[in-house]
Amino acid sequence: LTMGSLLRERGDRPSLILSSPARRAIATMKRIVAEMGLSEKKIVRDGRLYDAGSQDLLIFVRGIEDTHEEVMVCGHNPSLTDFCTFVAGTCFGNLPTGGVVSIDLAVDSWKEVRGGSGRICSFTSPRESRLTDEVETMV
């Protein structure tokens, strides 16, 4: 299964999709949203995600409108891994290129996001996804 297919099967339906304007980030997001059955027009390119540090990402996320309940963000490492580790309050390893981590936030407003306010619901890398697909094919 592809990453976008996994997200679609899980029922993920982000109302806001944010991406670094970097060519590889946009290409990745276009592929994922297409696999999810969403329009690539939903991708919002934001230059602040290109060279943001983990604290910049925290400020960025705190600025998301509360009308959005589910948000997808595509950025760059090591900042994205550091940000997820900080918000979840636990180390889950490195978020590889094309990897997806889902974090459930125990907040009523994006403005309340802080260290430890989230819980990792899932973490999947493209390599794990391919291995799962290979195992299913062999069965």
mmCIF file of C-alpha atoms in Angstrom:
data_model
loop_
_atom_site.group_PDB
_atom_site.id
_atom_site.type_symbol
_atom_site.label_atom_id
_atom_site.label_comp_id
_atom_site.label_asym_id
_atom_site.label_seq_id
_atom_site.Cartn_x
_atom_site.Cartn_y
_atom_site.Cartn_z
ATOM 1 C CA LEU A 1 0.000 0.000 0.000
ATOM 2 C CA THR A 2 1.104 3.547 -0.611
ATOM 3 C CA MET A 3 1.173 6.163 2.151
ATOM 4 C CA GLY A 4 -1.822 7.992 0.691
ATOM 5 C CA SER A 5 -3.776 4.733 0.421
ATOM 6 C CA LEU A 6 -3.048 3.975 4.081
ATOM 7 C CA LEU A 7 -4.305 7.413 5.096
ATOM 8 C CA ARG A 8 -7.431 7.001 2.955
ATOM 9 C CA GLU A 9 -8.158 3.560 4.445
ATOM 10 C CA ARG A 10 -7.744 4.981 7.958
ATOM 11 C CA GLY A 11 -10.312 7.630 7.128
ATOM 12 C CA ASP A 12 -7.987 10.623 7.398
ATOM 13 C CA ARG A 13 -9.663 13.684 5.864
ATOM 14 C CA PRO A 14 -7.608 16.801 6.603
ATOM 15 C CA SER A 15 -9.427 20.078 6.037
ATOM 16 C CA LEU A 16 -6.062 21.828 5.705
ATOM 17 C CA ILE A 17 -2.971 20.488 3.925
ATOM 18 C CA LEU A 18 0.175 22.574 4.401
ATOM 19 C CA SER A 19 3.452 21.986 2.614
ATOM 20 C CA SER A 20 6.878 23.463 2.258
ATOM 21 C CA PRO A 21 7.215 24.884 -1.254
ATOM 22 C CA ALA A 22 10.286 22.696 -1.883
ATOM 23 C CA ARG A 23 9.904 20.718 -5.107
ATOM 24 C CA ARG A 24 10.252 17.296 -3.440
ATOM 25 C CA ALA A 25 7.801 18.203 -0.648
ATOM 26 C CA ILE A 26 5.187 19.367 -3.159
ATOM 27 C CA ALA A 27 5.695 16.271 -5.334
ATOM 28 C CA THR A 28 5.270 14.044 -2.266
ATOM 29 C CA MET A 29 2.111 15.840 -1.165
ATOM 30 C CA LYS A 30 0.592 15.760 -4.659
ATOM 31 C CA ARG A 31 1.079 11.997 -4.784
ATOM 32 C CA ILE A 32 -0.305 11.457 -1.267
ATOM 33 C CA VAL A 33 -3.410 13.629 -1.704
ATOM 34 C CA ALA A 34 -4.143 11.986 -5.074
ATOM 35 C CA GLU A 35 -3.933 8.547 -3.423
ATOM 36 C CA MET A 36 -6.248 9.838 -0.686
ATOM 37 C CA GLY A 37 -8.771 10.869 -3.334
ATOM 38 C CA LEU A 38 -8.336 14.575 -2.596
ATOM 39 C CA SER A 39 -7.613 17.428 -4.983
ATOM 40 C CA GLU A 40 -4.057 18.747 -5.142
ATOM 41 C CA LYS A 41 -5.696 22.202 -5.073
ATOM 42 C CA LYS A 42 -6.100 21.631 -1.320
ATOM 43 C CA ILE A 43 -2.315 21.858 -0.842
ATOM 44 C CA VAL A 44 -1.320 25.217 0.617
ATOM 45 C CA ARG A 45 2.332 26.066 -0.012
ATOM 46 C CA ASP A 46 3.853 28.007 2.861
ATOM 47 C CA GLY A 47 7.432 29.242 2.683
ATOM 48 C CA ARG A 48 7.701 29.317 6.477
ATOM 49 C CA LEU A 49 7.836 25.504 6.430
ATOM 50 C CA TYR A 50 10.958 25.422 4.243
ATOM 51 C CA ASP A 51 13.581 26.327 6.822
ATOM 52 C CA ALA A 52 11.555 26.294 10.034
ATOM 53 C CA GLY A 53 13.163 25.000 13.205
ATOM 54 C CA SER A 54 11.095 22.973 15.666
ATOM 55 C CA GLN A 55 10.187 26.091 17.703
ATOM 56 C CA ASP A 56 9.200 27.875 14.465
ATOM 57 C CA LEU A 57 6.919 24.922 13.706
ATOM 58 C CA LEU A 58 5.340 25.255 17.145
ATOM 59 C CA ILE A 59 4.584 28.933 16.497
ATOM 60 C CA PHE A 60 3.314 28.025 13.020
ATOM 61 C CA VAL A 61 0.953 25.315 14.335
ATOM 62 C CA ARG A 62 -0.333 27.611 17.086
ATOM 63 C CA GLY A 63 -1.410 29.992 14.310
ATOM 64 C CA ILE A 64 -3.699 27.474 12.572
ATOM 65 C CA GLU A 65 -7.346 28.528 12.523
ATOM 66 C CA ASP A 66 -9.508 26.552 14.946
ATOM 67 C CA THR A 67 -11.982 25.847 12.135
ATOM 68 C CA HIS A 68 -9.553 23.081 11.103
ATOM 69 C CA GLU A 69 -9.836 19.943 13.191
ATOM 70 C CA GLU A 70 -7.521 17.701 11.146
ATOM 71 C CA VAL A 71 -4.398 19.155 9.517
ATOM 72 C CA MET A 72 -1.608 17.602 7.461
ATOM 73 C CA VAL A 73 1.830 19.255 7.419
ATOM 74 C CA CYS A 74 4.726 18.402 5.109
ATOM 75 C CA GLY A 75 8.068 19.876 6.126
ATOM 76 C CA HIS A 76 11.716 18.995 6.530
ATOM 77 C CA ASN A 77 13.997 17.207 8.959
ATOM 78 C CA PRO A 78 15.417 17.347 11.503
ATOM 79 C CA SER A 79 12.903 20.033 12.524
ATOM 80 C CA LEU A 80 9.763 17.993 11.811
ATOM 81 C CA THR A 81 11.024 15.002 13.807
ATOM 82 C CA ASP A 82 12.072 17.301 16.675
ATOM 83 C CA PHE A 83 8.684 19.043 16.632
ATOM 84 C CA CYS A 84 6.734 15.757 16.710
ATOM 85 C CA THR A 85 8.929 14.426 19.529
ATOM 86 C CA PHE A 86 8.387 17.640 21.523
ATOM 87 C CA VAL A 87 4.608 17.742 21.044
ATOM 88 C CA ALA A 88 4.163 14.019 21.731
ATOM 89 C CA GLY A 89 6.523 14.126 24.703
ATOM 90 C CA THR A 90 8.181 10.934 23.539
ATOM 91 C CA CYS A 91 10.912 9.941 21.114
ATOM 92 C CA PHE A 92 9.699 7.758 18.265
ATOM 93 C CA GLY A 93 12.864 7.770 16.177
ATOM 94 C CA ASN A 94 13.473 9.599 12.929
ATOM 95 C CA LEU A 95 10.664 10.575 10.588
ATOM 96 C CA PRO A 96 11.999 9.390 7.219
ATOM 97 C CA THR A 97 11.305 11.032 3.864
ATOM 98 C CA GLY A 98 7.712 10.219 2.975
ATOM 99 C CA GLY A 99 6.994 8.972 6.508
ATOM 100 C CA VAL A 100 3.751 9.818 8.260
ATOM 101 C CA VAL A 101 3.237 10.389 11.964
ATOM 102 C CA SER A 102 -0.266 11.040 13.290
ATOM 103 C CA ILE A 103 -0.548 12.926 16.557
ATOM 104 C CA ASP A 104 -3.767 13.304 18.534
ATOM 105 C CA LEU A 105 -3.688 16.615 20.383
ATOM 106 C CA ALA A 106 -5.420 16.957 23.757
ATOM 107 C CA VAL A 107 -6.230 20.631 23.165
ATOM 108 C CA ASP A 108 -9.330 22.662 22.348
ATOM 109 C CA SER A 109 -7.431 25.199 20.249
ATOM 110 C CA TRP A 110 -4.301 25.090 18.109
ATOM 111 C CA LYS A 111 -3.054 27.967 20.277
ATOM 112 C CA GLU A 112 -2.802 25.503 23.203
ATOM 113 C CA VAL A 113 -0.342 23.108 21.520
ATOM 114 C CA ARG A 114 2.733 22.641 23.699
ATOM 115 C CA GLY A 115 5.258 20.001 24.698
ATOM 116 C CA GLY A 116 3.539 16.795 25.749
ATOM 117 C CA SER A 117 0.065 17.928 24.614
ATOM 118 C CA GLY A 118 -0.117 15.191 21.993
ATOM 119 C CA ARG A 119 -0.049 11.434 21.699
ATOM 120 C CA ILE A 120 1.351 9.502 18.752
ATOM 121 C CA CYS A 121 -1.480 7.477 17.213
ATOM 122 C CA SER A 122 0.546 5.980 14.387
ATOM 123 C CA PHE A 123 3.930 6.169 12.732
ATOM 124 C CA THR A 124 4.503 4.636 9.316
ATOM 125 C CA SER A 125 7.451 4.862 6.983
ATOM 126 C CA PRO A 126 7.313 4.147 3.252
ATOM 127 C CA ARG A 127 9.660 1.187 3.832
ATOM 128 C CA GLU A 128 7.259 -0.365 6.380
ATOM 129 C CA SER A 129 4.394 0.238 3.987
ATOM 130 C CA ARG A 130 6.216 -1.629 1.196
ATOM 131 C CA LEU A 131 7.089 -4.485 3.561
ATOM 132 C CA THR A 132 3.436 -4.801 4.605
ATOM 133 C CA ASP A 133 2.413 -4.863 0.938
ATOM 134 C CA GLU A 134 5.011 -7.558 0.164
ATOM 135 C CA VAL A 135 3.806 -9.720 3.073
ATOM 136 C CA GLU A 136 0.172 -9.390 1.948
ATOM 137 C CA THR A 137 1.186 -10.337 -1.586
ATOM 138 C CA MET A 138 2.998 -13.450 -0.317
ATOM 139 C CA VAL A 139 0.056 -14.694 1.784
#
